[in-house]
Structures are given as C-alpha cells and as structure tokens.
C-alpha cells in the first residue's frame, strides 16, 4: 500500500446539518496527523471537473454551527460511468491525492464502491443524511437536527389544529425510509404515523380517526412519510375526507426546511467523533469502509455491505405511538 500523502474530503448527495462539523473534524485531524488536506467541491461532480482546493485549519473556522455544506454537494450521473470515474481519478492524481473521505448516503457509497474496484485508493465514508437509513450506524449525521426541525413545526401546527378542531396531515421527508416520520411522530405526540415500511389502509385509518372522535378528540396530527404507499399527504387527506366529509382537514408539506438550520448538539458531536475517526481509520490502513457508531463504539462497515443492507425502523415504536396518543 502506498504511503498516504494528501487527503481529499467531499460531501455528496442530499446535504444534512452537521456535514460542516464533519468536514472541520476531518480537516483538522488530518492536519494534526501531518497530511495535506484538499476540499473537493460539489461531490463527484467536482472531482470530475477538477474543482479541488487545499484546505487549511482556518478554512474550517466558524463552520461547526452552520447547516448545509461549505464544500457544496451534488448527485452525479457522470460518476456512474467509467469515463467519469477515470477523469475524476486523473484530477486526484494531479493534486497527489491518494486517500479520500466522503460524507454522504447510499448513493455516495455506491459510487465509492465502484471507484475502489477500479482504482486502488483508500476511501472512507461517513454517514451523512437526514434519513437515518444507513446500515452500519445507529445514527446518521443530520437526522437529529431534521427531526427537531419537524417537531418544532408540528408543535406550531398543533396549536392551530386544536383551535380549529382540524385533522392535519404533515408530510415529512424520507423517500424510502420512515425514520424521520416515526421519530418525529412519536416526539410530537402524533395521533397517526404513516411510513413506507408498512402498508397503509385508508379504511383502517378512517376507522381509527372515528374512534378518536368518539373518545372526544377534536383535532389531531397525522405524520406522513413522503414515500408512503398510499400516496402523498394531499392524496391521503383527500381519501380520508372522501370517507368522512364532515372532517376538517389541512395539509402541510414541510419540504426542505427539514434539511436546513444549525445542527443540534448531537449532530455536531457525532460529526466530530466520526470525522476524527475517519482519519484514524486511514492511518490504521482501513479502506473501502463506512465509519459508523453502534452502541457508542466506532464500527467499520465495508461499502458493499452498507449499500446492500437496509436499516429498518423499529416497528414496535409505531404501536407505542398509537398507545401514547390515545
Ligand atoms: O436523502 C435525503 C432526502 O432529503 C430525502 O429524505 C428526500 O426524499 C430527498 O433527499 C430529497 O431530495 P432533493 O433535495 O433532491 O429534492
């Protein structure tokens, strides 16, 4: 294995709060260990286009508290082609970058797995996505901030829902994963939580809404994960309304508000721990792995394994949420 000289760091896929804290940790630990650090802008896109610049300790000052990513991010179709990857490797060689740290999600690690099959380069991944759907870590960087963003909005909606005796359908992010819906739903006391992992039966939902009304509930919140099989929040609200025309319903789609804002203390902490661990992993000779935290221990999961497996939600929490909201 070649001696590591320069390390490139980049963010890729959907941004998540805490990515900056991770960049800071990677860069400063790298410098501490004696490496020259480079920032690659706009993820794999910037690697292909040669958007690469040196990063110093001061380059990452004053960013731990900022959402988004100073390195920008993108989803790259070109990196999925051998030509794109070859061009990217050429640009790394120009800067003598012979090790990489990527902060991103499933798509990022899929690209990394392909790249490391073709080119011999130590490559470490850090889990950065609000979805918390990555296998090999209990939490991903950004999830905690995202669910706090959701409950802040849901608490406000609760005020107006109660005043008007309305049933609100709040759509949250999570194309393929109900993590955000489930955790924010429990934390805001939602009456119903609809996730892609379980089938949603509108008749069943309507029956439960009627049951709540009989129990003297006059308002409520339904958290809908955007990937729910019964449709989006608009469509589910319409289907319930069709069965209960007397019900006053409203729909709020939270959208990208969930992904922004200053990272929570936990996301900053997690990002710092994993960013520091990524450089230690490179020094130990690790390659082609995602660094995660499971039961408070650093765990390395090979990219192939991280991509192949899905971290499922704890379905018991769904039942619990219903009991607690009754
Ligand atoms: O993967 C993170 C995520 O925020 C998902 O929850 C969501 O479905 C998707 O990204 C949205 O992507 P975009 O920002 O490209 O609209």
XYZ file of C-alpha atoms and ligand atoms in Angstrom:
342
model
C 0.000 0.000 0.000
C 1.293 3.460 -0.928
C 2.041 5.965 1.814
C -0.808 8.473 2.143
C 0.286 11.976 1.145
C -2.706 14.189 0.502
C -6.290 13.504 1.566
C -9.344 14.764 -0.290
C -12.622 15.376 1.537
C -16.016 15.979 -0.011
C -19.760 15.921 0.618
C -22.177 14.229 -1.742
C -25.910 13.549 -2.174
C -28.538 15.463 -0.187
C -26.962 17.860 2.310
C -27.528 17.327 6.027
C -26.938 19.521 9.073
C -23.630 18.548 10.659
C -21.762 17.984 7.388
C -19.729 21.117 8.102
C -18.861 19.869 11.573
C -17.664 16.631 9.955
C -15.561 18.489 7.362
C -13.989 20.504 10.189
C -13.144 17.348 12.143
C -11.684 15.565 9.100
C -9.578 18.545 8.046
C -8.220 19.392 11.486
C -7.473 15.773 12.426
C -5.801 15.282 9.050
C -3.595 18.336 9.569
C -2.808 17.197 13.123
C -1.638 13.861 11.723
C 0.616 15.612 9.222
C -1.379 15.249 5.982
C -2.126 17.936 3.431
C -5.875 18.302 3.103
C -7.878 19.124 -0.023
C -11.539 20.021 -0.425
C -13.342 18.613 -3.453
C -16.324 20.798 -4.336
C -19.781 19.539 -5.414
C -19.046 15.907 -4.640
C -18.187 13.568 -7.501
C -19.144 16.287 -9.991
C -16.314 18.500 -8.743
C -13.943 15.540 -8.726
C -14.652 15.036 -12.436
C -14.368 18.764 -13.194
C -11.254 19.297 -11.092
C -12.853 21.633 -8.529
C -10.257 20.850 -5.891
C -8.570 23.284 -3.490
C -6.297 22.996 -0.471
C -7.946 23.332 2.932
C -6.177 24.707 5.987
C -7.167 24.821 9.621
C -8.568 28.330 9.191
C -10.591 27.210 6.129
C -12.878 25.328 8.516
C -13.136 28.015 11.220
C -16.582 29.129 12.254
C -18.472 26.370 10.445
C -19.317 23.852 13.194
C -22.593 25.680 13.855
C -23.617 26.092 10.206
C -26.085 23.894 8.316
C -25.525 22.866 4.687
C -22.011 22.168 3.463
C -19.242 24.656 2.643
C -17.960 22.155 0.067
C -21.353 22.157 -1.714
C -22.905 18.900 -2.838
C -24.423 17.199 -5.853
C -25.793 13.927 -7.144
C -23.581 12.880 -10.044
C -24.766 10.806 -13.008
C -21.395 11.184 -14.739
C -19.587 9.367 -11.920
C -21.718 6.327 -12.685
C -19.799 5.960 -15.959
C -16.227 4.513 -16.226
C -15.212 7.624 -18.243
C -16.384 9.933 -15.448
C -14.513 7.937 -12.823
C -11.355 7.892 -14.943
C -11.447 11.676 -15.318
C -12.018 12.017 -11.562
C -9.031 9.797 -10.784
C -6.865 11.845 -13.132
C -7.755 15.017 -11.221
C -6.904 13.384 -7.897
C -3.520 12.351 -9.291
C -2.826 15.949 -10.364
C -3.100 17.013 -6.713
C -1.325 13.902 -5.407
C -4.484 12.992 -3.513
C -4.177 9.312 -2.667
C -6.857 8.931 0.018
C -10.463 10.117 0.258
C -13.094 10.839 2.893
C -16.687 11.228 1.678
C -19.652 12.377 3.755
C -22.933 11.210 2.256
C -25.506 8.461 1.938
C -26.246 5.359 -0.068
C -25.574 6.894 -3.496
C -22.240 8.247 -2.289
C -21.105 4.836 -1.072
C -22.332 3.141 -4.259
C -20.037 5.483 -6.203
C -17.226 4.820 -3.737
C -17.601 1.034 -4.088
C -17.357 1.257 -7.885
C -14.387 3.619 -7.709
C -12.390 1.429 -5.336
C -12.972 -1.612 -7.542
C -11.244 0.190 -10.408
C -8.635 2.280 -8.614
C -6.521 1.474 -5.623
C -7.229 4.324 -3.235
C -8.024 4.193 0.479
C -11.566 5.540 0.733
C -13.518 6.158 3.944
C -17.205 7.091 4.120
C -19.063 8.965 6.837
C -22.849 8.596 7.139
C -24.368 11.985 6.308
C -28.086 12.026 5.529
C -31.165 13.220 7.374
C -32.892 9.909 6.562
C -31.009 7.785 9.148
C -31.470 4.809 6.841
C -27.844 3.649 6.626
C -26.823 0.225 7.780
C -23.705 0.221 9.976
C -24.524 3.119 12.264
C -27.190 3.834 14.874
C -27.471 7.447 13.734
C -26.523 9.402 10.647
C -25.233 12.970 10.737
C -28.216 15.322 10.290
C -31.036 13.068 11.461
C -31.319 14.591 14.925
C -31.484 18.147 13.595
C -34.055 17.138 10.976
C -36.416 15.543 13.490
C -36.044 18.574 15.751
C -36.971 20.773 12.773
C -40.059 18.621 12.249
C -41.234 18.725 15.850
C -40.738 22.481 16.015
C -43.115 22.840 13.056
C -45.516 20.157 14.297
C -45.843 21.816 17.724
C -46.890 25.038 15.996
C -49.348 23.190 13.793
C -50.750 21.521 16.902
C -51.731 24.964 18.267
C -53.782 25.867 15.241
C -55.161 22.327 14.780
C -56.514 22.411 18.341
C -58.030 25.884 17.939
C -59.929 24.905 14.803
C -60.715 21.254 15.594
C -58.876 20.067 12.488
C -57.021 16.958 11.434
C -53.643 17.961 9.980
C -51.633 15.803 7.613
C -47.952 16.760 7.823
C -45.691 15.354 5.126
C -42.087 14.772 6.109
C -39.040 13.605 4.124
C -37.941 10.026 3.693
C -38.430 8.629 0.199
C -37.735 5.054 1.210
C -37.453 5.306 4.967
C -39.916 6.064 7.746
C -37.244 7.046 10.283
C -37.949 10.779 10.215
C -41.721 10.195 10.311
C -41.560 7.683 13.149
C -39.209 9.554 15.444
C -40.696 12.998 14.887
C -44.186 11.496 15.107
C -43.511 9.946 18.497
C -41.796 13.116 19.701
C -44.678 15.420 18.759
C -47.378 13.060 20.003
C -48.869 12.464 16.554
C -52.127 10.513 16.536
C -51.080 8.592 13.420
C -47.763 7.898 11.707
C -47.671 6.565 8.163
C -44.408 5.059 6.911
C -43.251 3.285 3.725
C -42.248 0.195 5.726
C -45.860 -0.757 6.497
C -48.919 -0.856 4.262
C -51.362 1.978 4.815
C -55.051 1.070 4.644
C -57.173 4.187 4.311
C -60.290 2.406 5.642
C -58.371 1.401 8.723
C -57.053 4.939 9.217
C -60.578 6.329 8.856
C -61.905 3.830 11.388
C -59.252 4.936 13.882
C -59.989 8.623 13.299
C -63.671 7.900 14.043
C -62.618 6.013 17.155
C -60.614 9.035 18.345
C -63.579 11.325 17.772
C -65.788 9.018 19.847
C -63.142 9.334 22.575
C -63.684 13.119 22.445
C -60.608 14.026 20.430
C -61.445 17.081 18.408
C -58.186 17.519 16.484
C -55.115 15.550 15.544
C -51.901 15.174 13.606
C -51.053 12.550 11.030
C -47.371 12.411 10.106
C -46.947 11.074 6.579
C -43.563 9.952 5.235
C -43.253 11.175 1.642
C -42.698 7.606 0.443
C -45.886 6.148 1.934
C -47.514 3.532 -0.293
C -50.988 5.121 -0.036
C -49.755 8.338 -1.667
C -48.555 11.729 -0.518
C -50.174 13.709 2.306
C -52.502 15.585 -0.105
C -53.799 12.357 -1.578
C -54.178 10.567 1.772
C -56.033 13.559 3.250
C -58.366 13.569 0.242
C -59.042 9.834 0.582
C -59.919 10.206 4.285
C -62.075 13.274 3.580
C -63.962 11.305 0.922
C -64.933 8.806 3.613
C -65.602 11.469 6.282
C -66.836 14.640 4.523
C -67.666 16.244 7.868
C -63.972 16.236 8.876
C -61.975 19.479 8.557
C -58.572 18.531 7.168
C -55.487 20.540 6.251
C -52.181 19.505 4.709
C -48.682 20.871 5.387
C -45.690 19.726 3.367
C -42.583 20.582 5.360
C -40.132 20.065 2.490
C -36.546 21.242 2.600
C -36.959 23.212 5.838
C -36.216 19.849 7.419
C -32.726 19.738 5.916
C -31.542 23.208 6.913
C -30.536 25.120 10.009
C -27.881 24.971 12.652
C -27.017 21.370 13.607
C -28.100 20.093 17.028
C -25.518 19.392 19.738
C -25.816 15.650 18.997
C -25.213 16.067 15.259
C -22.147 18.224 15.949
C -20.876 15.638 18.415
C -21.487 12.690 16.090
C -19.892 14.529 13.158
C -16.833 15.376 15.273
C -16.424 11.801 16.555
C -16.809 10.235 13.111
C -14.705 12.869 11.324
C -11.850 12.284 13.786
C -12.298 8.512 13.465
C -12.118 8.656 9.652
C -8.518 9.902 9.699
C -7.569 7.398 12.396
C -9.102 4.697 10.176
C -6.956 5.777 7.216
C -3.868 5.709 9.443
C -4.758 2.188 10.564
C -4.880 1.105 6.932
C -8.657 0.802 6.642
C -10.113 1.222 3.183
C -13.452 0.950 1.458
C -15.450 1.243 4.683
C -18.096 3.470 6.212
C -17.283 4.592 9.746
C -20.336 4.467 11.990
C -21.247 4.477 15.647
C -23.097 1.475 17.084
C -23.736 1.253 20.827
C -21.261 4.113 21.288
C -18.482 2.133 19.566
C -16.778 3.006 16.287
C -17.669 0.354 13.699
C -16.301 -0.107 10.152
C -18.734 -1.459 7.563
C -17.483 -2.283 4.042
C -19.212 -0.133 1.412
C -20.714 -3.195 -0.298
C -22.340 -4.267 2.960
C -23.526 -0.743 3.802
C -25.196 -0.435 0.395
C -26.704 -3.924 0.306
C -28.356 -3.844 3.719
C -31.081 -1.536 4.919
C -31.514 -0.347 8.475
C -35.160 -0.953 9.260
C -37.247 1.111 11.655
C -38.334 -0.399 14.973
C -41.930 -1.257 14.180
C -42.868 -1.598 17.866
C -42.493 2.179 18.113
C -45.449 2.553 15.750
C -47.703 0.628 18.099
C -46.283 2.530 21.055
C -47.014 5.879 19.389
C -50.661 4.903 18.974
C -50.992 3.839 22.622
C -49.391 7.052 23.827
C -51.580 9.253 21.649
C -54.880 7.734 22.746
O -31.954 11.631 1.134
C -32.247 12.811 1.760
C -33.530 13.426 1.253
O -33.768 14.613 1.956
C -34.755 12.520 1.280
O -35.369 12.447 2.538
C -35.618 13.172 0.244
O -36.533 12.248 -0.287
C -34.633 13.621 -0.794
O -33.394 13.765 -0.122
C -34.990 14.899 -1.484
O -34.046 15.152 -2.467
P -33.873 16.553 -3.213
O -33.245 17.519 -2.266
O -33.006 16.250 -4.359
O -35.243 17.021 -3.591
